[in-house]
């Protein structure tokens, strides 16, 4: 049976935190495609002082309908202060 989206997101966040040892920042999105559920999560890669200079990473997690982790990858790094949004093609 397929898991509801909130449970899939929570599973992705938990698994990614365990695997990387990094602190969670925020969930950016979730979408289903032909391979499964792709969930984007932002993690704190490096804390800095001031915290606006923290290095954040966007990770993409792929889960199947039952919430099993299939793959994950880091997609992008940015400083917390960098708020400009790049549009994907």
CSV table of C-alpha atoms in Angstrom, one decimal:
chain,number,residue,atom,x,y,z
A,1,UNK,CA,0.0,0.0,0.0
A,2,UNK,CA,1.3,3.5,-0.9
A,3,UNK,CA,2.2,5.8,1.9
A,4,UNK,CA,0.6,9.3,2.1
A,5,UNK,CA,2.8,12.2,1.0
A,6,UNK,CA,3.4,13.6,4.6
A,7,UNK,CA,4.7,10.2,5.7
A,8,UNK,CA,6.9,9.9,2.6
A,9,UNK,CA,8.4,13.4,3.2
A,10,UNK,CA,9.1,12.5,6.9
A,11,UNK,CA,10.7,9.2,5.8
A,12,UNK,CA,12.9,11.0,3.3
A,13,UNK,CA,14.0,13.6,5.9
A,14,UNK,CA,14.8,10.9,8.5
A,15,UNK,CA,16.7,8.7,6.1
A,16,UNK,CA,18.7,11.6,4.7
A,17,UNK,CA,19.6,12.8,8.1
A,18,UNK,CA,20.8,9.4,9.2
A,19,UNK,CA,22.8,8.8,6.0
A,20,UNK,CA,24.5,12.2,5.9
A,21,UNK,CA,24.7,13.1,9.6
A,22,UNK,CA,23.6,16.6,8.6
A,23,UNK,CA,21.0,18.9,10.2
A,24,UNK,CA,17.7,19.3,8.4
A,25,UNK,CA,16.8,22.8,7.3
A,26,UNK,CA,13.6,22.5,5.2
A,27,UNK,CA,11.6,20.4,2.8
A,28,UNK,CA,11.5,22.0,-0.7
A,29,UNK,CA,9.2,19.8,-2.6
A,30,UNK,CA,7.8,16.3,-3.4
A,31,UNK,CA,6.7,14.9,-6.7
A,32,UNK,CA,5.9,11.5,-8.2
A,33,UNK,CA,7.4,10.4,-11.5
A,34,UNK,CA,7.9,7.0,-13.2
A,35,UNK,CA,10.7,6.0,-10.9
A,36,UNK,CA,9.0,6.9,-7.6
A,37,UNK,CA,8.7,9.8,-5.2
A,38,UNK,CA,11.4,12.6,-5.6
A,39,UNK,CA,11.6,14.7,-2.5
A,40,UNK,CA,13.9,17.7,-2.2
A,41,UNK,CA,15.3,18.6,1.2
A,42,UNK,CA,17.7,21.3,2.2
A,43,UNK,CA,20.4,20.4,4.8
A,44,UNK,CA,22.9,22.4,6.7
A,45,UNK,CA,26.3,21.3,5.4
A,46,UNK,CA,28.4,23.8,7.5
A,47,UNK,CA,27.5,26.1,10.3
A,48,UNK,CA,29.1,29.6,10.2
A,49,UNK,CA,29.1,32.7,12.3
A,50,UNK,CA,27.1,34.7,11.4
A,51,UNK,CA,24.5,32.1,10.5
A,52,UNK,CA,23.7,33.9,7.3
A,53,UNK,CA,26.9,32.4,6.0
A,54,UNK,CA,25.9,28.8,6.7
A,55,UNK,CA,26.4,26.5,3.7
A,56,UNK,CA,23.2,24.8,2.7
A,57,UNK,CA,22.8,21.8,0.3
A,58,UNK,CA,19.8,20.7,-1.6
A,59,UNK,CA,19.5,16.9,-1.7
A,60,UNK,CA,17.1,14.9,-3.8
A,61,UNK,CA,15.8,11.6,-2.4
A,62,UNK,CA,14.0,8.9,-4.4
A,63,UNK,CA,11.5,6.7,-2.5
A,64,UNK,CA,9.3,4.0,-3.8
A,65,UNK,CA,5.5,4.0,-2.9
A,66,UNK,CA,6.2,2.1,0.3
A,67,UNK,CA,8.7,4.7,1.5
A,68,UNK,CA,11.8,2.6,0.8
A,69,UNK,CA,14.9,4.7,0.0
A,70,UNK,CA,16.1,4.0,-3.6
A,71,UNK,CA,18.7,6.7,-4.0
A,72,UNK,CA,19.8,10.1,-2.9
A,73,UNK,CA,22.1,12.8,-4.3
A,74,UNK,CA,23.3,16.3,-3.5
A,75,UNK,CA,22.2,18.7,-6.2
A,76,UNK,CA,23.4,22.1,-5.2
A,77,UNK,CA,25.2,24.2,-2.5
A,78,UNK,CA,24.5,27.8,-1.5
A,79,UNK,CA,25.1,30.2,1.3
A,80,UNK,CA,22.0,30.9,3.5
A,81,UNK,CA,22.2,34.6,2.6
A,82,UNK,CA,21.9,33.8,-1.1
A,83,UNK,CA,18.2,34.0,-1.7
A,84,UNK,CA,18.1,34.4,-5.5
A,85,UNK,CA,16.0,31.6,-7.0
A,86,UNK,CA,17.2,29.9,-10.2
A,87,UNK,CA,14.6,28.6,-12.5
A,88,UNK,CA,15.0,25.1,-13.7
A,89,UNK,CA,14.5,24.4,-17.4
